[in-house]
PDB file of C-alpha atoms in Angstrom:
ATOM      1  CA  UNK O1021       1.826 -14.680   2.494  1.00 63.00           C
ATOM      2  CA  UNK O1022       1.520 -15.302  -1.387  1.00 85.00           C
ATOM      3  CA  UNK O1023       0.813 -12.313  -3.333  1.00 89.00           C
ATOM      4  CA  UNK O1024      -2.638 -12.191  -5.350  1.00 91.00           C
ATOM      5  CA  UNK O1025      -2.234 -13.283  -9.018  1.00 91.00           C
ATOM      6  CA  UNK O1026      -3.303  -9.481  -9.368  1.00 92.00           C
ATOM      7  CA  UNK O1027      -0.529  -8.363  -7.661  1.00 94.00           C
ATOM      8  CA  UNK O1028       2.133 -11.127  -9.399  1.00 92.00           C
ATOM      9  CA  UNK O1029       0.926 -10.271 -12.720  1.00 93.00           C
ATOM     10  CA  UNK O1030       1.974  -6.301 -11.944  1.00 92.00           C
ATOM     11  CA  UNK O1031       5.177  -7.117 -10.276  1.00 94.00           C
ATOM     12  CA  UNK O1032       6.468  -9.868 -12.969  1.00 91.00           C
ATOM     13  CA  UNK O1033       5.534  -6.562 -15.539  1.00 86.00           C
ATOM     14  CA  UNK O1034       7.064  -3.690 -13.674  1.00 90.00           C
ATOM     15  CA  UNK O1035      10.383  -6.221 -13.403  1.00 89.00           C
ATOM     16  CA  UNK O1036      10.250  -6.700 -16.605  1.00 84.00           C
ATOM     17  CA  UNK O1037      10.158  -3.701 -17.735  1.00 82.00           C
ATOM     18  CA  UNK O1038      13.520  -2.154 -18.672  1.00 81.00           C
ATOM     19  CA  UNK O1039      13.803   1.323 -16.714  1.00 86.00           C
ATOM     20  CA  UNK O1040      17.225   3.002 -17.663  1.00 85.00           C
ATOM     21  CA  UNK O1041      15.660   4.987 -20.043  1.00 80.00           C
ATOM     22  CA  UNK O1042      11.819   5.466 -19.270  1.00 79.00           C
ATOM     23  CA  UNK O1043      11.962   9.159 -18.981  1.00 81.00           C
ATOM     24  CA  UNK O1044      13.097   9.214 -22.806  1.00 79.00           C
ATOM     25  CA  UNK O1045      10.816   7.001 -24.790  1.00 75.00           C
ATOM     26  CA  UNK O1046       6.939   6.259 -24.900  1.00 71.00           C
ATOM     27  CA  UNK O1047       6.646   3.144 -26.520  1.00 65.00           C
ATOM     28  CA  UNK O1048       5.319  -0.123 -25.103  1.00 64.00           C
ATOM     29  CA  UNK O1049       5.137  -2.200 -22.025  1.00 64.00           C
ATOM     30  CA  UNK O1050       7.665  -4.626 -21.392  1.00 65.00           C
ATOM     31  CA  UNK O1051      10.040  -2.402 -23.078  1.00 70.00           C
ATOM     32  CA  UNK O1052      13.607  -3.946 -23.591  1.00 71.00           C
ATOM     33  CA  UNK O1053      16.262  -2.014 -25.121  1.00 70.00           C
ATOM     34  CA  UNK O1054      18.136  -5.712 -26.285  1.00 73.00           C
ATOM     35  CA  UNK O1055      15.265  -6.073 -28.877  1.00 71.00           C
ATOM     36  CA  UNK O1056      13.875  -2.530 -29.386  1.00 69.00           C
ATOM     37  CA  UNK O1057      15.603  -0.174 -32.032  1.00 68.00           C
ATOM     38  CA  UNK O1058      13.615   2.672 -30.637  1.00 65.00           C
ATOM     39  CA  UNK O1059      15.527   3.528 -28.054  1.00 64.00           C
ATOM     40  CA  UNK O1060      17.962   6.735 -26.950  1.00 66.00           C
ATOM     41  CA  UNK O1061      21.568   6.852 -26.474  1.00 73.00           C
ATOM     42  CA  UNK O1062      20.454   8.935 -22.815  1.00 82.00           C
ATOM     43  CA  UNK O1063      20.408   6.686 -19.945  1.00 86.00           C
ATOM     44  CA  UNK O1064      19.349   6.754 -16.448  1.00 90.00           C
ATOM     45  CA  UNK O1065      22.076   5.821 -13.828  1.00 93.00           C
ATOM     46  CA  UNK O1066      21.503   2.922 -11.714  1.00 93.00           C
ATOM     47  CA  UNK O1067      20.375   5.498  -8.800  1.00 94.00           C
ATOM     48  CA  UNK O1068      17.883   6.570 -10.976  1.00 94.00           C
ATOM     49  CA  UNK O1069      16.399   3.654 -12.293  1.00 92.00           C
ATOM     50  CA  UNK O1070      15.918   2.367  -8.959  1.00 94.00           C
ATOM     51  CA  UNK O1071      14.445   5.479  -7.920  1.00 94.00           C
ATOM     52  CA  UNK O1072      11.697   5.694 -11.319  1.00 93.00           C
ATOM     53  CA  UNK O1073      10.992   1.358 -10.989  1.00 94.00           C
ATOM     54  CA  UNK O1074      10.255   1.974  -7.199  1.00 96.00           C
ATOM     55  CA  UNK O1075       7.453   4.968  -7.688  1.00 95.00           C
ATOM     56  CA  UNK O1076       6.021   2.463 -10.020  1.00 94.00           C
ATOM     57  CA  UNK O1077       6.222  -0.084  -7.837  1.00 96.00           C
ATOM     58  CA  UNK O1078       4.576   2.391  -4.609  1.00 97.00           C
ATOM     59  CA  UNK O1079       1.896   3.714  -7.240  1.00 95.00           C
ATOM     60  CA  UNK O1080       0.752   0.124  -8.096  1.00 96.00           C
ATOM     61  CA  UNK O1081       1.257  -0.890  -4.577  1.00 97.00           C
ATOM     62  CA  UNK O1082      -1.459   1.931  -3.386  1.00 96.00           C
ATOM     63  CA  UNK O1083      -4.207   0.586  -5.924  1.00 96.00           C
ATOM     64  CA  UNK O1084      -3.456  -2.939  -4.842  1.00 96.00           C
ATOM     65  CA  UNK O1085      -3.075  -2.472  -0.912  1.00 95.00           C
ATOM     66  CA  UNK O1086      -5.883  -0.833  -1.465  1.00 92.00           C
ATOM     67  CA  UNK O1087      -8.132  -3.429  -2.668  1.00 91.00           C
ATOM     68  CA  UNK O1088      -6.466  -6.691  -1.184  1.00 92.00           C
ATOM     69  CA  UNK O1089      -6.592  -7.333   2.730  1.00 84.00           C
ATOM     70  CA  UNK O1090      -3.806  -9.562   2.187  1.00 89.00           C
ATOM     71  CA  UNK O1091      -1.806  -6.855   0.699  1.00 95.00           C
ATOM     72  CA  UNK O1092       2.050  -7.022   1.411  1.00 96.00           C
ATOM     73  CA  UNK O1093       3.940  -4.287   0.481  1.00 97.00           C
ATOM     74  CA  UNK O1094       7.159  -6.187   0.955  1.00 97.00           C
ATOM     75  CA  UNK O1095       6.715  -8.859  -1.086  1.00 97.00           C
ATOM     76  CA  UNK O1096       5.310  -6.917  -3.658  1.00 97.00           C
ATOM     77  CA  UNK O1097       8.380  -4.581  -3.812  1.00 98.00           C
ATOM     78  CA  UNK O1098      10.476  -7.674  -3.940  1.00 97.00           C
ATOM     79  CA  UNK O1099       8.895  -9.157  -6.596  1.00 97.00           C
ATOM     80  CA  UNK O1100       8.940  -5.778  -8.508  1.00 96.00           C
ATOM     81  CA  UNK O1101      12.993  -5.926  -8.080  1.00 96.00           C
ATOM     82  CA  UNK O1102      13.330  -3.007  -5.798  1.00 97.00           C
ATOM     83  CA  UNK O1103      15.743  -3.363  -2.809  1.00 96.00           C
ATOM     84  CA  UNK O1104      13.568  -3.847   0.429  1.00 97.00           C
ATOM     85  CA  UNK O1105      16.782  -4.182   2.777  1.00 97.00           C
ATOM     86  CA  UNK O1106      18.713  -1.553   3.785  1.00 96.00           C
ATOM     87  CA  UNK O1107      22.682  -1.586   3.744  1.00 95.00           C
ATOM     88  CA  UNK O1108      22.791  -3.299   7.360  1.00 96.00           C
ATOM     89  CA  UNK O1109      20.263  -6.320   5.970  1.00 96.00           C
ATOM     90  CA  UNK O1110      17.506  -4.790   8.122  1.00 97.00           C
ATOM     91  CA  UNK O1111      13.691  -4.345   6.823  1.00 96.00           C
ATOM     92  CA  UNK O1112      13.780  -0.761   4.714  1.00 96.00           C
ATOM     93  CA  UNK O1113      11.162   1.295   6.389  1.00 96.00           C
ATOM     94  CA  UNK O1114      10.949   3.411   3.470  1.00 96.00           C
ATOM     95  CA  UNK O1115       9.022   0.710   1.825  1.00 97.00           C
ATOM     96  CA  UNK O1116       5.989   1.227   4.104  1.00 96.00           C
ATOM     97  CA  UNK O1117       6.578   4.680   4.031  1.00 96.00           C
ATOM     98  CA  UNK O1118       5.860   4.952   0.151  1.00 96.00           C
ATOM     99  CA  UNK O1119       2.135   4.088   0.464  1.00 96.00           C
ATOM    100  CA  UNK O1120      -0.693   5.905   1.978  1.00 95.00           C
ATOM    101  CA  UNK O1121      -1.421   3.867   4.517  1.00 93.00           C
ATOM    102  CA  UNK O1122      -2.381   3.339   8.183  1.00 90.00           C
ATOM    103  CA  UNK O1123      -3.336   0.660  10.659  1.00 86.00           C
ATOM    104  CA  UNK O1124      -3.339  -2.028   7.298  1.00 85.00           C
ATOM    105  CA  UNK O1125      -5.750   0.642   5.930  1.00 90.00           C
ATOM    106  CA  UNK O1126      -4.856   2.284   2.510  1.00 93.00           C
ATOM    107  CA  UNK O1127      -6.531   5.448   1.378  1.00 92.00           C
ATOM    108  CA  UNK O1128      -8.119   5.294  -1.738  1.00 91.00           C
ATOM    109  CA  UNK O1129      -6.551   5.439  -4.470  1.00 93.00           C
ATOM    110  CA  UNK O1130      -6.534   9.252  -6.138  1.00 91.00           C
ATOM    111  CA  UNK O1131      -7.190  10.479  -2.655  1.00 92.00           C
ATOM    112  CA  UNK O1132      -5.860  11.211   0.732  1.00 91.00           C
ATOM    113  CA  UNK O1133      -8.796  10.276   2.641  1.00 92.00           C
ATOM    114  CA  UNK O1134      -9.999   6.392   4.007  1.00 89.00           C
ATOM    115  CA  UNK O1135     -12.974   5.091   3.119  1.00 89.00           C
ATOM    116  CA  UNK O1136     -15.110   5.812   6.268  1.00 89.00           C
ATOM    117  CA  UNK O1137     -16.103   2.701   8.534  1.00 91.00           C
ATOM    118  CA  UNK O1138     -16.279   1.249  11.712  1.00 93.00           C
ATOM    119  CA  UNK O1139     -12.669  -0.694  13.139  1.00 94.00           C
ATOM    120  CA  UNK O1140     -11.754  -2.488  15.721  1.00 94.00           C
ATOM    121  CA  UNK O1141      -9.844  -5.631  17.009  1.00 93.00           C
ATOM    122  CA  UNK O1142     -10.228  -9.000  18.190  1.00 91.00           C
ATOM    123  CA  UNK O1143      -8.922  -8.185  21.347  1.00 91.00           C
ATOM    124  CA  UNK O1144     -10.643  -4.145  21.251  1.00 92.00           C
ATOM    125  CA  UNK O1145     -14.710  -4.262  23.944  1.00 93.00           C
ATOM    126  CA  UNK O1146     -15.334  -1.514  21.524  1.00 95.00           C
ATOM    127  CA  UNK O1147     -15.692   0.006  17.660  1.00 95.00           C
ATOM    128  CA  UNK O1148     -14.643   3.447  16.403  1.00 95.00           C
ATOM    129  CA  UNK O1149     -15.543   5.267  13.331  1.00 92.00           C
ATOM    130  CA  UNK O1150     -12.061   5.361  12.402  1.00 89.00           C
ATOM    131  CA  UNK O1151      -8.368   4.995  13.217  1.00 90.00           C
ATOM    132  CA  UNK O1152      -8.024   8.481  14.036  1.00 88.00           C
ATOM    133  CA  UNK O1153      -9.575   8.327  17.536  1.00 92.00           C
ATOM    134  CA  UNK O1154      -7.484   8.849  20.692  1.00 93.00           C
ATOM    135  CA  UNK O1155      -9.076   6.040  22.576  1.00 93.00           C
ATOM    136  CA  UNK O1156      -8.590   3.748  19.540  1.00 93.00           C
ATOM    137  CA  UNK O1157      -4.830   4.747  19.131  1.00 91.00           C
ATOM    138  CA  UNK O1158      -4.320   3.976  22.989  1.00 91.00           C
ATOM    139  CA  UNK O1159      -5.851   1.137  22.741  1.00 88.00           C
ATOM    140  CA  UNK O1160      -4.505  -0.404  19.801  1.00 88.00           C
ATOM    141  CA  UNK O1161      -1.966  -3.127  19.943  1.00 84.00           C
ATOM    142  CA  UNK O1162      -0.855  -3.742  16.522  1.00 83.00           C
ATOM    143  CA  UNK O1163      -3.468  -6.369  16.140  1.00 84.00           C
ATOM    144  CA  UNK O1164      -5.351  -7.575  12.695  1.00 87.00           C
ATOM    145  CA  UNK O1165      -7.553  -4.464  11.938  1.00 89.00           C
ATOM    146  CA  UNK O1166     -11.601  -5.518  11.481  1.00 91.00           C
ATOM    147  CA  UNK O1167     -13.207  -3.028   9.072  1.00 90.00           C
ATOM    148  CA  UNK O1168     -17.112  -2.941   8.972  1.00 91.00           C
ATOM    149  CA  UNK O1169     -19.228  -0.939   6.274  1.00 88.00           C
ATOM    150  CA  UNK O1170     -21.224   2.214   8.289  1.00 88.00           C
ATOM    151  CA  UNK O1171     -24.208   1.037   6.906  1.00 84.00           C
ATOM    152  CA  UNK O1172     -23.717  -2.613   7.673  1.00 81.00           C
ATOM    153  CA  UNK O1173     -24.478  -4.850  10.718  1.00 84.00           C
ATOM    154  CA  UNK O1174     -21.768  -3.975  13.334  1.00 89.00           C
ATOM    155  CA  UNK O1175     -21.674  -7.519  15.368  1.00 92.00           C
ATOM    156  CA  UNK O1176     -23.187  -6.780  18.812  1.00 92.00           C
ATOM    157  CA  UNK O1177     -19.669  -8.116  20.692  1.00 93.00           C
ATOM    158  CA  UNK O1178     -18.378  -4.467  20.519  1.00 95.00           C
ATOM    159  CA  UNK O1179     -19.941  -1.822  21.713  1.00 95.00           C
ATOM    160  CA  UNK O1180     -19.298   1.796  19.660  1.00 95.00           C
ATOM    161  CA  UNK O1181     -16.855   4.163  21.143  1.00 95.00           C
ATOM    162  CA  UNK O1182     -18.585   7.248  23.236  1.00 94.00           C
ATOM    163  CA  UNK O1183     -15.321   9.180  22.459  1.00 93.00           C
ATOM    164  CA  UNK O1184     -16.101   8.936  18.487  1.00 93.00           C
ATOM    165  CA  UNK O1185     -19.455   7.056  17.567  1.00 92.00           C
ATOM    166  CA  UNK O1186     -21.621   9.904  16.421  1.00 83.00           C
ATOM    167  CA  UNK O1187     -25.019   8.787  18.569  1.00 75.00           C
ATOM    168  CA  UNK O1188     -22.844   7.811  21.358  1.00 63.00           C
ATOM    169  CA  UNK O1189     -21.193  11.156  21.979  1.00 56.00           C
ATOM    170  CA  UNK O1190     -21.988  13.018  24.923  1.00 49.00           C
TER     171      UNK O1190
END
């Protein structure tokens, strides 16, 4: 899946960017120590470069999961330079593990809360007022997650979960 031009534009900027010695300077974006006199003699080592470009790249990636659907973390972290594979060649789940995130939901950004509304699945009879029901995580098959507003129309081809609807509790 192509990244949003959103989410390009932030990843061509944080690659960009020249890291080594971030924690020393404040001076632009873009920075580039090649064509930049104002720069330090103190450098970052490769470790920690990697580890200040990829809390960039997770801190961008929470705004922008966020507010795209279509929001890859993986790509995004790709584009951004940082190392998505770990030393066997295998998917780095430390990737996902950087965001605040659950079920394809993010939490908001500044937060650690989801916005509340109603999920479900294609394949899901009913809807729950969030992915923190039982019956939803039993239920749940790694499917696309549907999100519906609380105060929107719910589609009447699920019915709302008796375990965690609030007027359908017993």
């Amino acid at each position: 899946m192509a990244l949003s031009k959103l989410a390009r534009d932030f990843a061509r900027e944080i690659n960009n960017h020249d890291w080594q010695d971030a924690p020393y300077r404040r001076d632009r974006a873009g920075h580039n120590r090649a064509s930049d006199n104002n720069h330090d003699d103190r450098e970052l080592t490769g470790r920690e470069t990697d580890a200040v470009r990829t809390n960039v790249m997770w801190v961008t990636a929470q705004v922008l999961g966020y507010h795209d659907p279509n929001f890859d973390v993986y790509e995004f972290a790709e584009a951004c330079g940082v190392d998505t594979r770990t030393r066997r060649g295998d998917r780095d789940g430390s990737i996902q593990a950087g965001v605040r995130e659950r079920y394809g939901r993010y939490m908001r950004p500044g937060t650690w809360e989801f916005d509340a509304e109603f999920v479900t699945t294609e394949t899901s009879d009913f809807y729950h007022s969030g992915t923190d029901c039982t019956l939803f995580q039993r239920g749940y098959r790694g499917g696309e997650l549907l999100t519906f507003p609380l105060d929107g129309h719910m589609p009447t081809r699920w019915r709302p979960c008796a375990n965690c609807v609030p007027e359908h509790q017993n």
